[in-house]
Amino acid sequence: MKFWGWVGTALLMAVLAACTRPPQAAHPIMESEAPFGKLPPRARPLAYDVALKVDPREESFRGIVKIDVWLNEPSDGIWLHGKDLRVNAASINGRTATWEEVLNSTGVSRIVFPRTFPAGEVTLAIAYEADFNKNLAGLFRVEEEGEAYALAKSESIQARRFLPSFDEPGLKAPFDIALVVPQGYQAISNTPEISRRPARDDEGFEEVRFDTTRPLSTYLLSVAVGPFDVVEAEDIPPNDIRSEPIPLRGFAGKGRGDQLARALETTGPLVEIFETALDQPYPYQKLDIIAAPAWPSGATELAGAITYREERLLLDENSGPAADRAMLNIHTHELAHMWFGNLVTPPWWDDLWLKEAYATWGTPLALIEYEPDAGHEVDAVMRAISAMRLDSLSSTRAVREPIGRNENIRNAYDAITYSKGMAVIAMADAYFGAGVFRPALGRYIAEFADKDAGSPDFYKVIGDVTGEPSMTAVFESFVEQKGVPLLSTNVTCEEAETIEPAVTLSQARYRPLGSAIELGTQWTIPVCVAFDNGTDRPGRACGMMRDETLTVSLGSQAACPAWVWPNADGAGYFRIALSEADWAAIVDHFDQLSATEALSAVDSAVAAFEAGQGNARDMLSVLEAASRHSDRRVAIAPTQPIRRLSSLLAEGEARTALRDEVTSWYLPRFDGLAGDDGADATVLRRDLEAFLAIDLEEAGVREALLANASSFLGLEGDRDPAALSSDRYTSALIVGVQDGGAAFFDALLESRATISDPRFDAARAVALGAARTPDLAERVRGLAIAGTLGPRESLSLVAGQMQGEATRAETWDWLRANYPDFVKVLPGQWPRQTPALARGFCDGPRVSELEALFSQHGQLAPGHERSLAQTREAITLCAALKSARAEEIGAALNGEAG
């Protein structure tokens, strides 16, 4: 290992263990002098040698790093990254240099050289120390059940908090990493451990060295140290694409290793599915699956050492089928990243979609092969539809949009990047065919392996390999432009000896009531029309929409089709506008739509109403038809729009009428599922139970949930762990907090000492946040600002209070008065999202209060501007819809003409 030859073990231990020299005085730089986006192209890293002393039982850590750097031009200093590091010494080619950190920055720093160095290779060396982060960013420590762990959350720009580096995705380089850790602790990094020996001159510690990595971006670095349980799984065997086995291990907090079995069991088959689909082998030397005791996001694709928030990965005997399905989805997504993002990396964050959208798209594709009958294609369409809601705002962003400042990077991690990007890929794949599109992806991966590649590179490879210029046009129009296309539909039938029906479509940007969206955007859209052709299998006709209009012939047949749906398989990222008669036909034949088509119909019907088109009764008819659909995801799809409709209605007759009508749809179906223990039926019953109890306030369902929750906690006798599966934790605990009063609230808090279950921990915070009485609401806010339950949980508590109508106004006043103290306890990447806490409001005056709050305190939430703009617009649109159509909903529920 180069590092050890360079620094010598004795010097290493002097720096890491003794380090008595006071930190070098930083020379602060004015913000205006520094780059706050991409670094200037003056230098790039060639290789890193890193040594860290990491003891999770302490409050700080120490490090020394050597970076081989290529200077593109003569330089007397260069910009790089480092955040809150106490630098003890810095040098270039053995000569003393000066470390300067930019004040109040996102981690931009500079090394000033003692003289001008010519273009070419130089070596930087930096010795430093830093505190473990307290907000789950960079290298942080966490305690669980009396044990301490340290983990590094590097994505997206957090590596700079524990490592002086060139912290940009496109600046890839190989790493040699060594860790000095307490004796007997597990030490995990991106590559296999190659040696472990007692640390010289540091009793009770071990020196662990890891093999050299492939070229990596800093955001993919893994450091994890602690008394983890380790599960040695069987190697993933060689196959036709890969000649070597892949060592596979699982890590979990002490005592939880047995809960890794399901994740490890699925890993090998899923890896092989990706290898076969891409014709590219798994790229790293080993694969570790790590269930972290705390983690700010659901999971992160650290190369060769994927790390998860433990409740997203661990499963035990109390885990329900929904938990298993959720684990499979996130695990498959992270495995897809080993190729999309890790092996081929975007050069900068504006091309984030090239890793996140492709991993999101690859997830259902792999799972469809792994579980062919589980309906994963339906989940994919649900995700696409979720993106359309955000994409309907004028303040939305394009999938690929310039990012000029570091504080705006995390704003790209949204449904537009993940789910819209996924939907565009799926639309192209469905239209052109897997045999055309997917081989091109393998070529793209092979061509840019261990490198970075942006959208122009992707477009070129896809176009060259497929020979389909329309494919590139589709990607460019949907990736580079924001908004959702709306396809207005006109069905024509020419009465003659032979009937040749056709569908004429015209495109425009979808615009909801009250929106400031300007029309005029035009897309290249692949369209396939599904229609009734008098057989058991609907007909299908396709065309490429390159202009404002497109006519698609449905071919010769004996009669006009009884129904037409111009989004076959729900594969298109667009909405449909139909005439009243055509909507009626869809309702009458709703059971003939596939599940994915039915989902797109529900979305289009609700979107039409929110755009001021159609009428309330027709929309409710579509929702009722969906509630009877055989697919559980379609059946539950109306619940979200019903929540929004309910929020438009004042408490009283209209809201009661809506609840009564919707209860009449769902309660019989819920009762009919009793005794059916199939996975789909169990998940649907769970979803209906939660909706009936919490949103529709159905008394009988609430009583049963309260009894289950009380038995689970042991409020009236011995505790019964079988009273609730993990799938029912959240709904049961919410009802318990709301109906069980202070006694249940106290028991739930006390359960922290008696129930060791990460899914229960997450549900506890959500349930406590749902408290509605003034005395309990006040206690919830106290828990949040004290950070008693943890950083993520503090946000859950306040979000729950802001979602409840009974507590929203008082919590908002409290939040405005206590915002600086509140954001201090949140995970580091989350304050930018806090404007969204106000999204439950539906009245214009709150907008000015929201703006005033962030005018005063916005500097505490870097990058908040996008969330603020979207929240402001969401409140405005809600108020416009309420003003225009709330009375119509009430009239429709009373049987009056819409």
Tab-separated table of C-alpha atoms in Angstrom, residues 213-451:
chain	number	residue	atom	x	y	z
A	213	THR	CA	-10.331	0.594	-4.894
A	214	ARG	CA	-11.282	1.087	-8.499
A	215	PRO	CA	-11.638	4.789	-9.372
A	216	LEU	CA	-14.410	6.121	-7.111
A	217	SER	CA	-16.239	9.373	-6.560
A	218	THR	CA	-15.895	10.634	-2.996
A	219	TYR	CA	-19.660	10.359	-2.413
A	220	LEU	CA	-19.312	6.557	-2.715
A	221	LEU	CA	-16.761	6.183	0.098
A	222	SER	CA	-17.621	3.814	2.935
A	223	VAL	CA	-16.310	3.953	6.489
A	224	ALA	CA	-18.149	2.001	9.191
A	225	VAL	CA	-16.744	1.008	12.576
A	226	GLY	CA	-18.434	-0.668	15.521
A	227	PRO	CA	-19.391	-3.902	17.283
A	228	PHE	CA	-21.545	-5.014	14.345
A	229	ASP	CA	-22.893	-8.517	14.032
A	230	VAL	CA	-21.379	-9.940	10.854
A	231	VAL	CA	-23.063	-12.649	8.788
A	232	GLU	CA	-20.829	-14.459	6.330
A	233	ALA	CA	-23.101	-15.485	3.460
A	234	GLU	CA	-22.213	-17.858	0.659
A	235	ASP	CA	-20.269	-16.277	-2.191
A	236	ILE	CA	-22.285	-15.314	-5.246
A	237	PRO	CA	-20.982	-17.955	-7.687
A	238	PRO	CA	-19.390	-17.232	-11.082
A	239	ASN	CA	-21.605	-17.264	-14.155
A	240	ASP	CA	-21.343	-16.839	-17.926
A	241	ILE	CA	-20.587	-13.116	-17.527
A	242	ARG	CA	-18.404	-13.087	-14.404
A	243	SER	CA	-15.499	-15.493	-13.852
A	244	GLU	CA	-14.869	-14.822	-10.143
A	245	PRO	CA	-17.163	-15.345	-7.120
A	246	ILE	CA	-18.365	-12.326	-5.154
A	247	PRO	CA	-17.789	-12.495	-1.375
A	248	LEU	CA	-21.076	-11.521	0.313
A	249	ARG	CA	-21.513	-10.403	3.920
A	250	GLY	CA	-24.167	-8.722	6.013
A	251	PHE	CA	-23.621	-6.322	8.940
A	252	ALA	CA	-26.159	-5.221	11.548
A	253	GLY	CA	-26.185	-3.670	14.980
A	254	LYS	CA	-25.203	-5.974	17.812
A	255	GLY	CA	-27.783	-8.718	18.266
A	256	ARG	CA	-29.590	-8.140	14.976
A	257	GLY	CA	-27.551	-10.180	12.517
A	258	ASP	CA	-30.218	-12.860	12.189
A	259	GLN	CA	-32.577	-10.263	10.687
A	260	LEU	CA	-30.366	-9.994	7.580
A	261	ALA	CA	-31.287	-13.427	6.231
A	262	ARG	CA	-33.943	-12.321	3.742
A	263	ALA	CA	-31.827	-9.498	2.278
A	264	LEU	CA	-28.811	-11.753	1.856
A	265	GLU	CA	-30.943	-14.504	0.314
A	266	THR	CA	-32.176	-12.163	-2.428
A	267	THR	CA	-28.843	-10.515	-3.223
A	268	GLY	CA	-27.201	-13.147	-5.420
A	269	PRO	CA	-30.169	-13.699	-7.763
A	270	LEU	CA	-30.716	-9.955	-8.170
A	271	VAL	CA	-27.036	-9.282	-8.933
A	272	GLU	CA	-27.111	-11.987	-11.609
A	273	ILE	CA	-30.273	-10.526	-13.149
A	274	PHE	CA	-28.520	-7.175	-13.600
A	275	GLU	CA	-25.374	-8.810	-14.943
A	276	THR	CA	-27.371	-10.697	-17.560
A	277	ALA	CA	-29.537	-7.726	-18.560
A	278	LEU	CA	-26.522	-5.438	-19.044
A	279	ASP	CA	-24.049	-8.116	-20.149
A	280	GLN	CA	-21.665	-6.537	-17.643
A	281	PRO	CA	-20.259	-8.248	-14.514
A	282	TYR	CA	-20.686	-6.911	-10.998
A	283	PRO	CA	-17.819	-4.421	-10.841
A	284	TYR	CA	-16.439	-4.627	-7.269
A	285	GLN	CA	-14.311	-7.079	-5.293
A	286	LYS	CA	-16.928	-7.860	-2.659
A	287	LEU	CA	-20.436	-6.909	-1.605
A	288	ASP	CA	-21.293	-5.909	1.959
A	289	ILE	CA	-24.874	-5.192	3.006
A	290	ILE	CA	-24.912	-2.922	6.073
A	291	ALA	CA	-27.936	-2.210	8.286
A	292	ALA	CA	-26.907	1.023	10.015
A	293	PRO	CA	-28.343	1.807	13.465
A	294	ALA	CA	-28.974	5.329	12.124
A	295	TRP	CA	-28.849	6.721	8.600
A	296	PRO	CA	-30.304	9.984	7.234
A	297	SER	CA	-31.823	8.473	4.081
A	298	GLY	CA	-33.334	5.092	3.272
A	299	ALA	CA	-30.074	3.762	1.848
A	300	THR	CA	-26.930	4.829	-0.015
A	301	GLU	CA	-25.160	2.919	-2.759
A	302	LEU	CA	-21.645	3.079	-1.302
A	303	ALA	CA	-19.536	1.030	-3.693
A	304	GLY	CA	-19.223	-2.549	-2.502
A	305	ALA	CA	-20.653	-1.589	0.913
A	306	ILE	CA	-24.306	-0.608	0.474
A	307	THR	CA	-25.593	1.000	3.666
A	308	TYR	CA	-29.240	1.123	4.766
A	309	ARG	CA	-31.241	2.626	7.590
A	310	GLU	CA	-31.822	-0.564	9.536
A	311	GLU	CA	-35.634	-0.539	9.463
A	312	ARG	CA	-35.473	-0.573	5.646
A	313	LEU	CA	-33.431	-3.787	5.525
A	314	LEU	CA	-33.962	-5.930	8.619
A	315	LEU	CA	-36.841	-8.396	8.762
A	316	ASP	CA	-37.930	-10.650	11.615
A	317	GLU	CA	-40.829	-12.933	12.467
A	318	ASN	CA	-43.090	-9.927	13.059
A	319	SER	CA	-42.431	-8.337	9.650
A	320	GLY	CA	-45.433	-8.271	7.327
A	321	PRO	CA	-45.521	-8.725	3.534
A	322	ALA	CA	-45.459	-4.962	2.923
A	323	ALA	CA	-42.190	-4.695	4.855
A	324	ASP	CA	-40.725	-7.523	2.803
A	325	ARG	CA	-41.786	-5.858	-0.448
A	326	ALA	CA	-40.373	-2.497	0.656
A	327	MET	CA	-37.049	-4.154	1.516
A	328	LEU	CA	-36.898	-5.796	-1.900
A	329	ASN	CA	-37.552	-2.502	-3.667
A	330	ILE	CA	-34.895	-0.471	-1.898
A	331	HIS	CA	-32.362	-3.312	-1.986
A	332	THR	CA	-32.800	-3.812	-5.732
A	333	HIS	CA	-32.515	-0.061	-6.339
A	334	GLU	CA	-29.189	0.091	-4.508
A	335	LEU	CA	-27.854	-2.961	-6.318
A	336	ALA	CA	-28.697	-1.318	-9.652
A	337	HIS	CA	-26.484	1.595	-8.620
A	338	MET	CA	-23.404	-0.599	-8.692
A	339	TRP	CA	-23.537	-0.074	-12.468
A	340	PHE	CA	-25.636	3.112	-12.761
A	341	GLY	CA	-23.826	5.755	-10.732
A	342	ASN	CA	-20.946	3.794	-9.258
A	343	LEU	CA	-19.242	2.207	-12.263
A	344	VAL	CA	-20.430	4.999	-14.581
A	345	THR	CA	-20.801	8.278	-12.750
A	346	PRO	CA	-22.385	11.587	-13.767
A	347	PRO	CA	-19.775	14.339	-14.090
A	348	TRP	CA	-21.882	16.773	-12.071
A	349	TRP	CA	-25.177	16.768	-10.191
A	350	ASP	CA	-27.281	18.149	-13.066
A	351	ASP	CA	-26.962	14.662	-14.600
A	352	LEU	CA	-28.063	12.924	-11.396
A	353	TRP	CA	-30.878	11.287	-13.370
A	354	LEU	CA	-28.348	9.077	-15.155
A	355	LYS	CA	-27.849	7.209	-11.919
A	356	GLU	CA	-31.077	7.676	-9.951
A	357	ALA	CA	-33.615	7.357	-12.765
A	358	TYR	CA	-31.865	4.302	-14.154
A	359	ALA	CA	-31.641	2.616	-10.749
A	360	THR	CA	-35.333	3.379	-10.218
A	361	TRP	CA	-36.204	1.982	-13.663
A	362	GLY	CA	-34.019	-1.075	-13.150
A	363	THR	CA	-35.735	-1.951	-9.883
A	364	PRO	CA	-39.086	-3.195	-11.259
A	365	LEU	CA	-37.359	-4.768	-14.275
A	366	ALA	CA	-35.194	-6.942	-12.050
A	367	LEU	CA	-38.012	-7.683	-9.626
A	368	ILE	CA	-40.383	-8.686	-12.431
A	369	GLU	CA	-37.876	-11.386	-13.332
A	370	TYR	CA	-37.309	-12.312	-9.679
A	371	GLU	CA	-41.051	-12.349	-8.832
A	372	PRO	CA	-42.932	-12.501	-12.155
A	373	ASP	CA	-46.444	-12.391	-10.689
A	374	ALA	CA	-45.994	-9.786	-7.959
A	375	GLY	CA	-47.099	-6.753	-10.007
A	376	HIS	CA	-43.874	-4.755	-9.836
A	377	GLU	CA	-44.752	-3.095	-13.157
A	378	VAL	CA	-47.775	-1.581	-11.405
A	379	ASP	CA	-45.546	-0.117	-8.706
A	380	ALA	CA	-43.481	1.568	-11.432
A	381	VAL	CA	-46.528	3.315	-12.911
A	382	MET	CA	-47.566	4.435	-9.436
A	383	ARG	CA	-44.169	6.105	-9.045
A	384	ALA	CA	-44.492	7.839	-12.401
A	385	ILE	CA	-47.897	9.204	-11.458
A	386	SER	CA	-46.526	10.494	-8.157
A	387	ALA	CA	-43.975	12.530	-10.106
A	388	MET	CA	-46.691	14.104	-12.257
A	389	ARG	CA	-48.130	15.899	-9.244
A	390	LEU	CA	-44.853	17.698	-8.582
A	391	ASP	CA	-44.307	18.177	-12.310
A	392	SER	CA	-47.678	19.982	-12.549
A	393	LEU	CA	-46.279	22.994	-10.694
A	394	SER	CA	-44.898	25.969	-12.562
A	395	SER	CA	-42.041	25.947	-10.024
A	396	THR	CA	-41.029	22.385	-10.862
A	397	ARG	CA	-37.605	21.587	-12.266
A	398	ALA	CA	-36.550	19.675	-15.353
A	399	VAL	CA	-35.042	16.221	-14.933
A	400	ARG	CA	-31.766	17.714	-16.114
A	401	GLU	CA	-31.303	21.273	-14.966
A	402	PRO	CA	-28.154	23.312	-14.261
A	403	ILE	CA	-27.012	23.296	-10.634
A	404	GLY	CA	-24.751	26.240	-9.968
A	405	ARG	CA	-24.378	26.112	-6.189
A	406	ASN	CA	-23.554	23.315	-3.777
A	407	GLU	CA	-26.502	24.094	-1.509
A	408	ASN	CA	-28.901	23.307	-4.365
A	409	ILE	CA	-27.530	19.838	-5.088
A	410	ARG	CA	-29.901	18.031	-2.726
A	411	ASN	CA	-32.880	19.666	-4.480
A	412	ALA	CA	-32.202	17.354	-7.415
A	413	TYR	CA	-32.985	14.356	-5.193
A	414	ASP	CA	-36.712	14.489	-5.810
A	415	ALA	CA	-39.526	12.710	-7.636
A	416	ILE	CA	-38.613	14.492	-10.865
A	417	THR	CA	-35.159	12.929	-10.989
A	418	TYR	CA	-36.144	9.516	-9.668
A	419	SER	CA	-39.687	8.876	-10.852
A	420	LYS	CA	-40.141	11.119	-13.872
A	421	GLY	CA	-36.716	10.054	-15.113
A	422	MET	CA	-37.719	6.425	-14.593
A	423	ALA	CA	-41.011	6.976	-16.435
A	424	VAL	CA	-39.280	8.479	-19.473
A	425	ILE	CA	-36.878	5.522	-19.663
A	426	ALA	CA	-39.774	3.072	-19.295
A	427	MET	CA	-41.775	4.886	-21.988
A	428	ALA	CA	-38.881	4.610	-24.468
A	429	ASP	CA	-38.254	0.986	-23.513
A	430	ALA	CA	-41.940	0.071	-23.961
A	431	TYR	CA	-42.283	1.833	-27.315
A	432	PHE	CA	-39.040	0.846	-29.018
A	433	GLY	CA	-38.775	-2.565	-27.364
A	434	ALA	CA	-36.367	-4.160	-24.927
A	435	GLY	CA	-34.376	-5.730	-27.759
A	436	VAL	CA	-33.595	-2.276	-29.159
A	437	PHE	CA	-33.066	-0.222	-26.027
A	438	ARG	CA	-31.417	-2.457	-23.441
A	439	PRO	CA	-28.394	-3.628	-25.479
A	440	ALA	CA	-27.539	0.060	-25.899
A	441	LEU	CA	-27.419	0.425	-22.102
A	442	GLY	CA	-24.850	-2.359	-21.898
A	443	ARG	CA	-22.724	-0.541	-24.488
A	444	TYR	CA	-23.039	2.691	-22.500
A	445	ILE	CA	-21.894	0.950	-19.291
A	446	ALA	CA	-18.989	-0.753	-21.046
A	447	GLU	CA	-17.818	2.393	-22.818
A	448	PHE	CA	-17.754	4.575	-19.693
A	449	ALA	CA	-16.788	2.044	-17.005
A	450	ASP	CA	-14.719	3.694	-14.228
A	451	LYS	CA	-15.328	7.079	-15.880
